[in-house]
XYZ file of C-alpha atoms in Angstrom:
673
model
C -29.153 -83.643 57.494
C -32.901 -83.968 56.931
C -33.974 -80.367 56.538
C -36.424 -79.415 53.821
C -35.265 -77.764 50.579
C -33.907 -74.274 51.130
C -35.150 -71.189 49.343
C -32.371 -69.523 47.422
C -32.223 -65.946 46.210
C -29.652 -64.506 43.821
C -29.317 -60.754 43.910
C -27.156 -58.296 42.005
C -26.547 -57.106 38.476
C -23.794 -57.526 35.957
C -20.190 -58.153 36.966
C -20.854 -56.887 40.474
C -23.669 -59.357 41.045
C -23.473 -61.181 44.357
C -25.109 -64.381 45.526
C -27.210 -64.245 48.679
C -28.594 -67.588 49.799
C -30.911 -67.555 52.772
C -31.175 -70.969 54.372
C -34.570 -71.355 56.030
C -34.504 -72.097 59.734
C -37.272 -74.221 61.283
C -39.016 -71.055 62.485
C -38.999 -69.576 58.999
C -36.574 -66.673 59.677
C -33.717 -66.033 57.291
C -30.128 -65.663 58.324
C -30.246 -61.995 57.234
C -32.936 -61.179 59.821
C -30.956 -62.913 62.532
C -27.967 -60.748 61.605
C -30.055 -57.588 62.009
C -31.178 -58.833 65.414
C -27.604 -59.318 66.563
C -26.675 -55.774 65.506
C -29.693 -54.305 67.330
C -28.827 -56.335 70.414
C -25.289 -54.977 70.375
C -26.578 -51.403 70.105
C -28.992 -51.879 73.021
C -26.222 -53.546 75.000
C -24.058 -50.484 74.507
C -26.641 -48.247 76.237
C -26.003 -49.773 79.658
C -22.413 -51.028 79.295
C -19.820 -49.006 81.237
C -17.791 -46.434 79.303
C -14.787 -48.778 79.369
C -16.582 -51.051 76.898
C -16.550 -48.172 74.366
C -13.437 -46.255 75.321
C -10.005 -47.544 74.410
C -7.860 -46.308 77.268
C -5.293 -49.101 77.552
C -5.730 -50.230 73.920
C -7.211 -53.544 72.820
C -5.175 -55.429 70.231
C -5.770 -58.833 68.737
C -3.912 -61.581 66.909
C -5.920 -63.554 64.367
C -5.593 -67.175 63.291
C -7.732 -68.651 60.497
C -7.596 -72.423 60.219
C -7.087 -73.516 56.585
C -9.829 -75.462 54.839
C -7.471 -77.267 52.464
C -8.837 -75.339 49.445
C -6.190 -72.735 48.486
C -8.416 -70.457 46.410
C -11.189 -70.562 48.983
C -8.750 -69.849 51.826
C -7.475 -66.798 49.935
C -11.056 -65.584 49.364
C -11.899 -66.099 53.043
C -8.905 -64.054 54.126
C -9.902 -61.223 51.786
C -13.522 -61.326 52.978
C -12.662 -61.366 56.687
C -12.811 -57.924 58.272
C -10.703 -59.171 61.157
C -7.935 -60.154 58.727
C -8.224 -57.489 56.029
C -8.545 -54.489 58.366
C -5.430 -55.554 60.218
C -4.600 -56.946 63.640
C -2.112 -54.225 64.600
C -4.568 -51.477 65.514
C -6.257 -50.767 68.822
C -10.026 -51.214 69.016
C -12.853 -50.694 71.452
C -14.408 -54.041 72.518
C -17.713 -53.515 70.738
C -15.924 -52.716 67.483
C -14.011 -55.975 67.721
C -17.190 -57.910 68.497
C -18.964 -56.301 65.526
C -16.133 -57.383 63.236
C -16.322 -60.919 64.534
C -20.095 -61.089 64.024
C -19.795 -59.688 60.510
C -17.064 -62.200 59.685
C -19.414 -65.099 60.335
C -21.810 -63.865 57.656
C -19.106 -62.756 55.223
C -17.171 -66.025 55.410
C -20.384 -68.018 55.070
C -21.116 -66.113 51.841
C -17.672 -67.074 50.552
C -18.252 -70.736 51.391
C -21.598 -70.724 49.615
C -19.982 -69.160 46.547
C -17.739 -72.241 46.418
C -20.630 -74.676 46.823
C -20.686 -75.277 50.609
C -24.200 -74.569 51.890
C -24.100 -76.402 55.210
C -20.942 -74.915 56.702
C -20.310 -73.904 60.304
C -18.156 -70.814 60.942
C -16.891 -70.595 64.512
C -15.323 -67.295 65.592
C -13.838 -67.142 69.087
C -12.561 -64.034 70.896
C -10.246 -65.189 73.662
C -12.064 -68.537 73.566
C -15.540 -66.990 73.906
C -18.434 -66.601 71.503
C -18.946 -63.011 70.207
C -22.658 -63.330 71.049
C -21.852 -63.589 74.772
C -23.615 -60.531 76.332
C -20.860 -60.143 78.957
C -17.995 -60.364 76.476
C -17.633 -56.621 75.860
C -17.195 -55.813 79.560
C -14.792 -58.725 80.038
C -12.661 -57.592 77.110
C -12.606 -54.007 78.365
C -11.346 -55.180 81.754
C -8.392 -56.968 80.173
C -7.561 -54.359 77.514
C -3.874 -53.615 77.167
C -2.684 -56.701 79.029
C -1.792 -58.764 75.926
C -2.799 -59.359 72.328
C -6.230 -60.934 72.332
C -6.274 -64.337 70.547
C -8.896 -64.432 67.785
C -9.462 -67.811 66.170
C -11.676 -68.728 63.238
C -12.464 -72.385 62.652
C -14.491 -73.572 59.651
C -16.319 -76.823 59.091
C -17.211 -76.653 55.404
C -19.599 -79.597 55.492
C -20.353 -81.529 52.287
C -19.919 -80.035 48.805
C -23.264 -79.407 47.079
C -23.644 -80.102 43.350
C -25.864 -78.942 40.499
C -28.858 -81.240 40.141
C -30.852 -79.375 37.461
C -30.210 -76.480 35.027
C -33.204 -75.020 33.192
C -33.680 -72.103 30.789
C -37.313 -70.945 30.587
C -37.342 -69.615 27.011
C -36.266 -70.625 23.549
C -32.852 -69.161 22.907
C -30.407 -69.859 20.045
C -28.216 -72.882 20.604
C -25.067 -70.741 20.496
C -26.488 -68.573 23.264
C -27.526 -71.510 25.421
C -24.005 -72.926 25.117
C -22.782 -69.795 26.915
C -24.174 -71.351 30.103
C -20.993 -73.159 31.056
C -22.627 -75.340 33.691
C -23.128 -79.088 33.826
C -25.253 -81.272 36.076
C -23.036 -82.874 38.696
C -20.583 -79.991 38.917
C -20.070 -78.138 42.227
C -22.910 -75.680 42.885
C -20.633 -72.636 43.007
C -22.733 -69.504 43.316
C -20.228 -67.336 41.442
C -20.406 -69.643 38.404
C -24.194 -69.785 38.528
C -24.324 -65.994 38.464
C -21.658 -65.601 35.789
C -23.502 -68.107 33.573
C -26.554 -65.826 33.566
C -24.383 -62.842 32.741
C -22.672 -64.796 29.949
C -26.074 -65.744 28.502
C -27.180 -62.106 28.476
C -23.951 -61.016 26.784
C -24.316 -63.759 24.173
C -27.906 -62.730 23.449
C -26.938 -59.101 22.943
C -23.960 -60.097 20.819
C -26.403 -62.057 18.638
C -28.488 -58.925 18.054
C -31.027 -59.228 20.895
C -30.263 -55.742 22.162
C -33.160 -55.499 24.633
C -32.879 -59.039 26.006
C -33.294 -59.510 29.743
C -31.891 -62.280 31.932
C -32.939 -61.653 35.555
C -30.885 -63.148 38.389
C -31.524 -66.903 38.425
C -33.791 -68.681 40.850
C -32.290 -71.634 42.669
C -33.361 -74.224 45.200
C -30.985 -76.093 47.497
C -32.066 -79.515 48.701
C -30.146 -80.403 51.868
C -31.288 -84.010 51.723
C -29.682 -84.664 48.318
C -26.956 -81.997 48.599
C -28.140 -80.643 45.260
C -29.124 -77.324 43.693
C -31.704 -76.737 40.957
C -31.106 -73.558 38.901
C -33.681 -71.844 36.713
C -32.966 -68.972 34.300
C -35.933 -66.892 33.118
C -35.026 -65.284 29.778
C -36.813 -62.612 27.742
C -34.965 -62.443 24.408
C -37.021 -59.715 22.761
C -36.548 -59.082 19.011
C -33.269 -59.246 17.111
C -32.579 -55.626 16.113
C -30.351 -53.487 13.917
C -28.595 -50.201 14.600
C -30.748 -47.111 14.158
C -29.848 -43.439 13.897
C -26.473 -42.290 15.247
C -26.286 -38.954 17.064
C -22.840 -37.448 17.725
C -22.300 -34.837 20.444
C -19.333 -33.056 22.019
C -17.602 -31.929 18.810
C -15.769 -28.610 18.893
C -13.347 -28.480 15.967
C -13.490 -32.029 14.647
C -15.722 -32.472 11.616
C -18.673 -34.815 12.082
C -17.879 -36.556 8.804
C -14.451 -37.545 10.120
C -15.975 -38.993 13.310
C -18.559 -41.008 11.375
C -15.875 -42.335 9.060
C -13.705 -43.364 11.997
C -16.628 -45.110 13.706
C -17.499 -47.073 10.593
C -21.019 -47.743 11.879
C -24.035 -47.588 9.565
C -27.771 -47.610 10.388
C -29.272 -50.953 9.467
C -26.274 -53.150 10.305
C -26.853 -55.831 12.977
C -26.490 -54.689 16.560
C -23.476 -56.127 18.391
C -21.813 -54.787 21.565
C -18.400 -55.975 20.363
C -18.925 -54.120 17.083
C -19.749 -50.942 19.006
C -16.663 -51.349 21.175
C -14.480 -51.863 18.115
C -15.914 -48.678 16.601
C -15.193 -46.781 19.813
C -11.589 -47.967 19.834
C -11.177 -47.012 16.174
C -12.313 -43.511 17.068
C -9.942 -43.389 20.048
C -7.065 -44.363 17.745
C -7.177 -40.784 16.485
C -4.868 -38.567 18.514
C -7.472 -35.798 18.286
C -9.941 -37.733 20.497
C -9.379 -37.942 24.248
C -12.436 -40.030 25.171
C -15.478 -41.530 23.496
C -18.619 -43.348 24.550
C -21.104 -45.257 22.382
C -24.408 -45.434 24.274
C -27.315 -47.555 22.965
C -30.792 -46.177 23.568
C -33.010 -47.805 26.171
C -35.885 -48.354 23.700
C -36.333 -49.131 20.015
C -37.362 -46.454 17.528
C -40.479 -46.515 15.347
C -38.706 -48.753 12.820
C -37.732 -51.299 15.453
C -34.090 -50.247 15.408
C -31.864 -49.235 18.294
C -30.560 -45.639 18.097
C -27.039 -44.839 19.296
C -25.606 -41.770 20.996
C -21.884 -41.091 20.573
C -20.250 -38.733 23.060
C -16.837 -37.376 22.048
C -14.283 -35.435 24.066
C -11.578 -33.781 21.978
C -7.953 -33.508 23.046
C -6.244 -30.179 23.348
C -5.221 -29.254 19.833
C -1.705 -28.033 20.587
C 0.976 -29.602 22.758
C 4.513 -28.605 23.623
C 6.996 -31.337 24.510
C 10.374 -30.976 26.176
C 12.553 -33.996 26.890
C 16.162 -34.799 27.505
C 18.586 -37.684 27.864
C 22.163 -38.265 28.910
C 24.721 -40.938 28.110
C 28.312 -40.807 29.262
C 29.506 -41.794 25.759
C 27.340 -39.312 23.823
C 26.782 -36.511 26.316
C 23.431 -34.877 26.897
C 20.643 -34.124 24.459
C 17.697 -31.739 24.630
C 14.599 -32.018 22.444
C 11.830 -29.462 21.964
C 8.708 -30.391 20.006
C 5.396 -28.757 19.086
C 2.367 -30.631 17.747
C -1.010 -29.585 16.392
C -3.354 -32.611 16.538
C -6.239 -31.230 14.495
C -4.967 -28.800 11.909
C -7.951 -28.647 9.531
C -10.706 -30.397 11.486
C -9.963 -33.924 10.252
C -7.351 -34.927 12.876
C -4.480 -33.810 10.652
C -1.295 -33.777 12.739
C 1.535 -31.302 12.205
C 4.686 -31.808 14.275
C 7.822 -29.689 14.444
C 10.865 -30.584 16.511
C 14.412 -29.484 17.172
C 17.207 -31.285 19.019
C 20.650 -30.430 20.325
C 22.961 -33.340 21.091
C 26.482 -34.053 22.337
C 26.106 -31.544 25.166
C 29.216 -31.975 27.355
C 30.074 -35.139 25.418
C 33.531 -36.583 25.979
C 33.964 -37.833 22.408
C 32.656 -34.892 20.372
C 34.357 -31.881 18.876
C 31.137 -29.901 18.499
C 27.438 -29.973 19.203
C 25.054 -31.972 17.039
C 21.872 -30.435 15.684
C 18.691 -31.860 14.206
C 15.412 -30.324 13.129
C 12.369 -31.618 11.324
C 8.703 -31.350 10.528
C 6.050 -33.932 9.663
C 2.472 -33.759 8.461
C 0.142 -36.739 8.750
C -3.219 -36.766 6.968
C -5.438 -39.589 8.277
C -7.992 -41.655 6.363
C -7.005 -40.610 2.869
C -9.488 -42.307 0.549
C -10.353 -45.020 3.074
C -10.309 -45.638 6.804
C -6.916 -46.382 8.379
C -4.940 -45.221 5.343
C -2.722 -42.278 6.299
C -0.591 -40.058 4.081
C 2.561 -38.664 5.702
C 5.174 -36.103 4.673
C 8.522 -35.625 6.433
C 11.327 -33.095 6.160
C 14.493 -33.394 8.297
C 17.890 -31.756 8.560
C 20.861 -32.903 10.645
C 24.400 -31.806 11.364
C 26.379 -34.247 13.479
C 29.968 -35.091 14.303
C 30.336 -38.687 15.447
C 33.250 -41.002 16.030
C 32.168 -42.994 12.953
C 31.674 -40.040 10.560
C 30.780 -36.364 10.197
C 27.495 -35.725 8.436
C 25.412 -32.803 7.171
C 22.209 -33.970 5.486
C 18.712 -33.018 4.415
C 16.039 -35.656 3.766
C 12.497 -35.376 2.426
C 9.987 -38.161 2.123
C 6.373 -39.141 1.654
C 4.612 -42.378 2.481
C 1.377 -44.261 2.967
C 0.606 -46.228 6.144
C -2.223 -48.746 6.268
C -3.414 -50.169 9.596
C -4.654 -53.650 8.780
C -5.732 -54.213 12.404
C -5.274 -52.462 15.750
C -1.921 -54.289 16.060
C -0.722 -54.735 12.467
C 0.383 -51.932 10.115
C 2.223 -51.732 6.804
C 3.867 -48.648 5.292
C 5.446 -47.838 1.954
C 7.141 -44.640 0.885
C 9.851 -42.823 -0.982
C 12.554 -40.491 0.305
C 15.390 -38.450 -1.134
C 18.535 -37.536 0.780
C 21.322 -35.107 0.093
C 24.289 -35.478 2.407
C 27.922 -34.512 2.844
C 29.813 -37.195 4.732
C 33.437 -37.268 5.864
C 35.183 -40.420 7.086
C 38.998 -40.648 7.100
C 39.472 -38.430 4.102
C 37.871 -35.638 2.108
C 34.097 -35.197 2.435
C 31.873 -36.749 -0.219
C 28.544 -35.485 -1.441
C 25.807 -38.080 -1.827
C 22.372 -37.912 -3.374
C 20.188 -40.984 -3.117
C 16.653 -42.289 -3.452
C 15.231 -44.847 -1.019
C 11.949 -46.806 -1.133
C 11.236 -48.055 2.399
C 8.724 -50.827 3.031
C 7.827 -51.465 6.694
C 5.687 -54.081 8.420
C 4.964 -53.665 12.131
C 3.157 -55.778 14.719
C 2.577 -54.532 18.272
C 0.903 -57.031 20.573
C 2.129 -55.465 23.827
C -0.124 -54.149 26.574
C 1.491 -50.679 26.888
C 3.786 -48.798 24.486
C 6.032 -47.091 27.068
C 6.178 -49.766 29.770
C 5.135 -53.149 28.310
C 4.619 -56.053 30.692
C 3.554 -58.761 28.283
C 3.199 -59.401 24.584
C 5.286 -59.321 21.417
C 6.466 -56.460 19.214
C 7.990 -57.040 15.758
C 9.128 -54.646 13.030
C 10.573 -55.615 9.652
C 11.881 -53.051 7.178
C 13.201 -53.505 3.655
C 14.752 -50.403 2.061
C 15.873 -50.637 -1.552
C 18.179 -47.760 -2.540
C 18.060 -47.983 -6.353
C 19.853 -44.723 -7.064
C 22.992 -43.409 -5.417
C 25.062 -40.566 -6.848
C 28.384 -39.708 -5.235
C 30.479 -36.611 -5.993
C 33.926 -37.569 -4.767
C 36.557 -40.252 -4.877
C 34.024 -43.088 -4.633
C 31.294 -44.256 -7.005
C 27.652 -44.621 -6.101
C 26.278 -48.171 -6.028
C 22.698 -49.330 -5.534
C 21.988 -51.563 -2.526
C 19.244 -52.920 -0.291
C 19.171 -52.664 3.506
C 17.056 -55.100 5.549
C 16.335 -54.787 9.293
C 14.356 -57.028 11.605
C 13.748 -56.379 15.309
C 11.577 -58.222 17.811
C 10.876 -57.682 21.510
C 9.008 -60.057 23.824
C 7.721 -59.513 27.362
C 6.654 -62.106 29.924
C 4.935 -61.071 33.165
C 6.003 -63.603 35.775
C 3.652 -62.010 38.304
C 0.618 -63.000 36.219
C 1.842 -66.575 35.916
C 1.899 -66.946 39.679
C -0.694 -64.325 40.533
C -3.551 -64.979 42.894
C -6.220 -62.881 44.491
C -5.669 -59.156 44.562
C -2.446 -59.189 42.539
C -4.124 -60.994 39.666
C -7.205 -58.780 39.941
C -5.045 -55.650 39.781
C -3.203 -56.939 36.722
C -6.490 -57.775 35.016
C -7.923 -54.354 35.881
C -4.875 -52.670 34.378
C -5.224 -54.706 31.195
C -8.932 -53.894 30.904
C -8.270 -50.183 31.343
C -5.546 -50.183 28.699
C -7.801 -52.088 26.328
C -10.450 -49.403 26.811
C -7.924 -46.683 25.986
C -8.037 -45.338 29.516
C -5.347 -44.481 32.036
C -4.478 -47.794 33.607
C -4.460 -48.151 37.388
C -1.178 -48.607 39.156
C 0.535 -51.936 38.688
C 0.640 -54.349 41.631
C 2.997 -53.270 44.411
C 5.553 -55.807 43.242
C 5.887 -57.470 39.861
C 8.527 -59.191 37.790
C 8.846 -58.992 33.996
C 11.352 -60.705 31.723
C 12.013 -58.722 28.529
C 14.027 -59.868 25.539
C 15.088 -58.197 22.296
C 16.619 -59.529 19.076
C 17.767 -57.419 16.104
C 19.186 -58.474 12.723
C 20.490 -56.248 9.934
C 21.929 -56.895 6.483
C 23.062 -54.819 3.518
C 22.748 -56.609 0.170
C 24.055 -55.731 -3.274
C 27.096 -53.668 -2.368
C 30.276 -53.911 -0.359
C 30.075 -52.119 2.987
C 32.790 -49.666 1.937
C 30.754 -48.635 -1.127
C 27.697 -47.780 0.988
C 27.425 -44.240 2.414
C 28.707 -44.277 5.999
C 25.356 -43.196 7.512
C 23.625 -46.221 5.902
C 26.018 -48.824 7.262
C 25.259 -50.929 10.320
C 26.602 -50.072 13.783
C 26.117 -51.312 17.349
C 26.789 -49.911 20.799
C 25.116 -47.269 22.938
C 21.928 -46.700 24.926
C 19.495 -48.372 22.525
C 21.880 -51.096 21.421
C 24.667 -52.712 23.494
C 24.984 -50.754 26.718
C 28.466 -50.466 28.170
C 30.073 -49.740 24.789
C 30.305 -46.243 23.239
C 27.773 -45.272 20.580
C 28.386 -47.058 17.227
C 31.716 -48.456 18.497
C 31.162 -52.199 17.942
C 32.352 -53.646 14.651
C 35.072 -53.127 12.051
C 37.635 -50.384 12.660
C 39.410 -47.984 10.344
C 43.133 -47.267 10.347
C 42.481 -44.490 12.873
C 40.767 -47.060 15.180
C 37.467 -45.252 14.668
C 34.304 -47.272 13.854
C 33.961 -48.127 10.176
C 30.505 -49.749 10.127
C 29.575 -53.040 8.485
C 27.046 -54.838 6.329
C 25.750 -57.348 8.919
C 24.391 -56.835 12.437
C 23.298 -59.177 15.216
C 22.056 -57.849 18.582
C 20.304 -59.307 21.586
C 19.236 -58.060 25.020
C 17.750 -59.661 28.107
C 16.309 -57.744 31.058
C 14.837 -58.769 34.406
C 12.532 -55.932 35.490
C 11.369 -55.884 39.097
C 8.721 -53.423 40.248
C 9.223 -52.484 43.893
C 6.938 -50.623 46.262
C 5.512 -47.367 45.021
C 6.868 -46.004 41.740
C 10.351 -47.519 42.079
C 11.783 -50.429 40.156
C 15.059 -52.202 39.467
C 16.457 -53.787 36.293
C 19.286 -56.236 35.675
C 20.332 -56.559 32.035
C 22.761 -58.134 29.593
C 23.263 -56.861 26.018
C 25.259 -58.479 23.206
C 26.034 -57.363 19.678
C 28.208 -57.968 16.656
C 28.818 -56.025 13.424
C 30.841 -57.503 10.579
C 31.764 -56.535 7.034
C 31.514 -60.057 5.599
C 28.088 -61.379 6.555
C 27.217 -63.140 9.812
C 30.194 -65.487 9.758
C 32.271 -63.951 12.545
C 30.231 -64.689 15.666
C 33.411 -64.524 17.710
C 33.226 -60.747 17.358
C 30.209 -60.560 19.696
C 30.660 -57.982 22.470
C 28.705 -58.242 25.739
C 27.751 -55.580 28.269
C 26.007 -56.102 31.607
C 24.571 -53.738 34.178
C 21.908 -52.598 36.598
C 19.265 -49.913 36.327
C 16.783 -47.952 38.409
C 13.282 -47.019 37.245
C 10.875 -44.363 38.528
C 7.468 -45.087 37.008
C 5.246 -42.184 35.919
C 2.066 -41.840 33.827
C 4.170 -41.024 30.750
C 6.472 -44.000 31.227
C 9.407 -44.875 33.470
C 12.339 -42.548 34.052
C 15.420 -44.657 33.376
C 18.952 -44.694 34.804
C 21.278 -47.514 33.713
C 24.884 -48.275 34.613
C 26.610 -50.728 32.253
C 30.026 -52.400 32.115
C 31.630 -53.775 28.906
C 32.969 -57.313 29.377
C 35.388 -57.018 26.423
C 36.078 -53.305 25.920
C 38.062 -51.817 23.054
C 41.320 -50.046 23.901
C 40.526 -46.650 25.314
C 36.888 -47.432 26.201
C 35.597 -46.213 29.559
C 35.128 -49.006 32.128
C 31.588 -47.849 32.970
C 28.833 -46.123 30.980
C 25.842 -44.216 32.419
C 22.524 -43.710 30.597
C 19.585 -41.488 31.613
C 16.342 -41.244 29.671
C 12.563 -41.710 29.522
C 10.995 -45.072 28.726
C 12.436 -48.546 28.871
C 15.498 -49.391 26.789
C 13.218 -51.494 24.547
């Protein structure tokens, strides 16, 4: 080809920016003007065409075929851009509507090809073997409407791949910022990468403190003789600025001092969009805040700083929660909770709850009861340091033991990062416990130390990431009033869950875009859009437990280790796995090993299916008896909601104990782990 260099125009802003390249024809008219002419011609044509060209009496259907280019990603983009393909070939159309789609497809597909670096492509669209520009086509199509599906074929000659010949930035910018332009001479001249490089440069400038920097859409020139593109970025960096005054609006009951402390921003510190976003997320971490926006001003103040406006939307202060669950081994349970999220104006949270369990249970002699209250005071002395108080009472009759207890505790929790937290506390417990003999009264002091990491993408329905919790609980003082003697001990627990989204690994096009959009929304603290119509997640869980310093029989029964039940090894009754007493009831042990594996498949709409296998072992002599591992397998159904999935699992024990039911059913809210 010997045409002269083409004028190239990039238009658009930000992430939605779009490349429009107008190749100059010999007469000087751009492709865009020709497209307008075609549309006007079609409208004028419709004024004298017979009504049959517009009306759809017999129904005009079509069957589309797009010849592959050999470039998988580009073929997928072409199919998404094509109106003929994306709007469906199973509907009836009037002839002119079909012709308009075909004409639009030529321009839309050409834009896709240019975005991949093909600037001399030919897109041939044929309707029943005829060109859509044929003035007699509409009447011909109307005459044959309803006889058969109309063949629509799209053939593409991509032509040669164009490459970047020159990349120029017309201003002095820091080297780190210029490196954000991830383009190299000789690479394919892909319009999407040329545009994204300009956006990346602007983001890097603002991250480096140039808050009012401007990077207009780049100018480019395509030379058809050399198959090359020259790209020029015009940059106006402006001054490097600091944060100015911070104005907070939207507060009702929250104190302004609390909001400023949660933001952690101070006038005079360097401006950085990522720093502002981190401050916004820190504010959203408070349960008293429903939404927050940090908006930089459009101009600098008199001191050359950039003022900020913070808009806050508070959550409703009081909530009432009702939930329930059912397991065939434990019966039903009903929980009622009340929470005040902002008790004194500093996001103090007071929660009160009550629970009734063993409703219609097959292995209980009476109902179980639990009640409690907790008060959490955030940011005590420093940001992310919370002080918590808890008071709980329980009365339960289980296969393993009967227990009436009251516990009270206080603790400090420090969030080291959005994902990592550490907590330390102290708790006292007074309990009366009966297990194969007269009841014993226990009084003990525990000093729990907890370390938690949550790298998952969603707390109720994780699709990817890792979650780990380690807890070490020394119990230095135990007093027993009964036949036994109190003995100090230490209990250690470690649990880890991992999630792998197989859909993302093989995702392409819309599925991958939807997954990314969901992740972005969750990262912003917003309600995530619906997951892709179908997805597959592999989830795994591992749990270890150990009691050190005392024989299992010397440890109060409620502190021993047990396995079995809805949150443990499904298929086996609650706490049933492990050593047995003379009565064949669970005795509990000093070592625990558990593992679970689930294959979660999201179906159409809110429905999903799960296949799972759980395994667990409890021993009274360390982890030496791995032959005692019990395995349960099963299937589950999920109905996904905004508060998490509703869960129904059916599990079968592969090696049941004598008297165990052959099947167990579990109903609840949220995934098993």
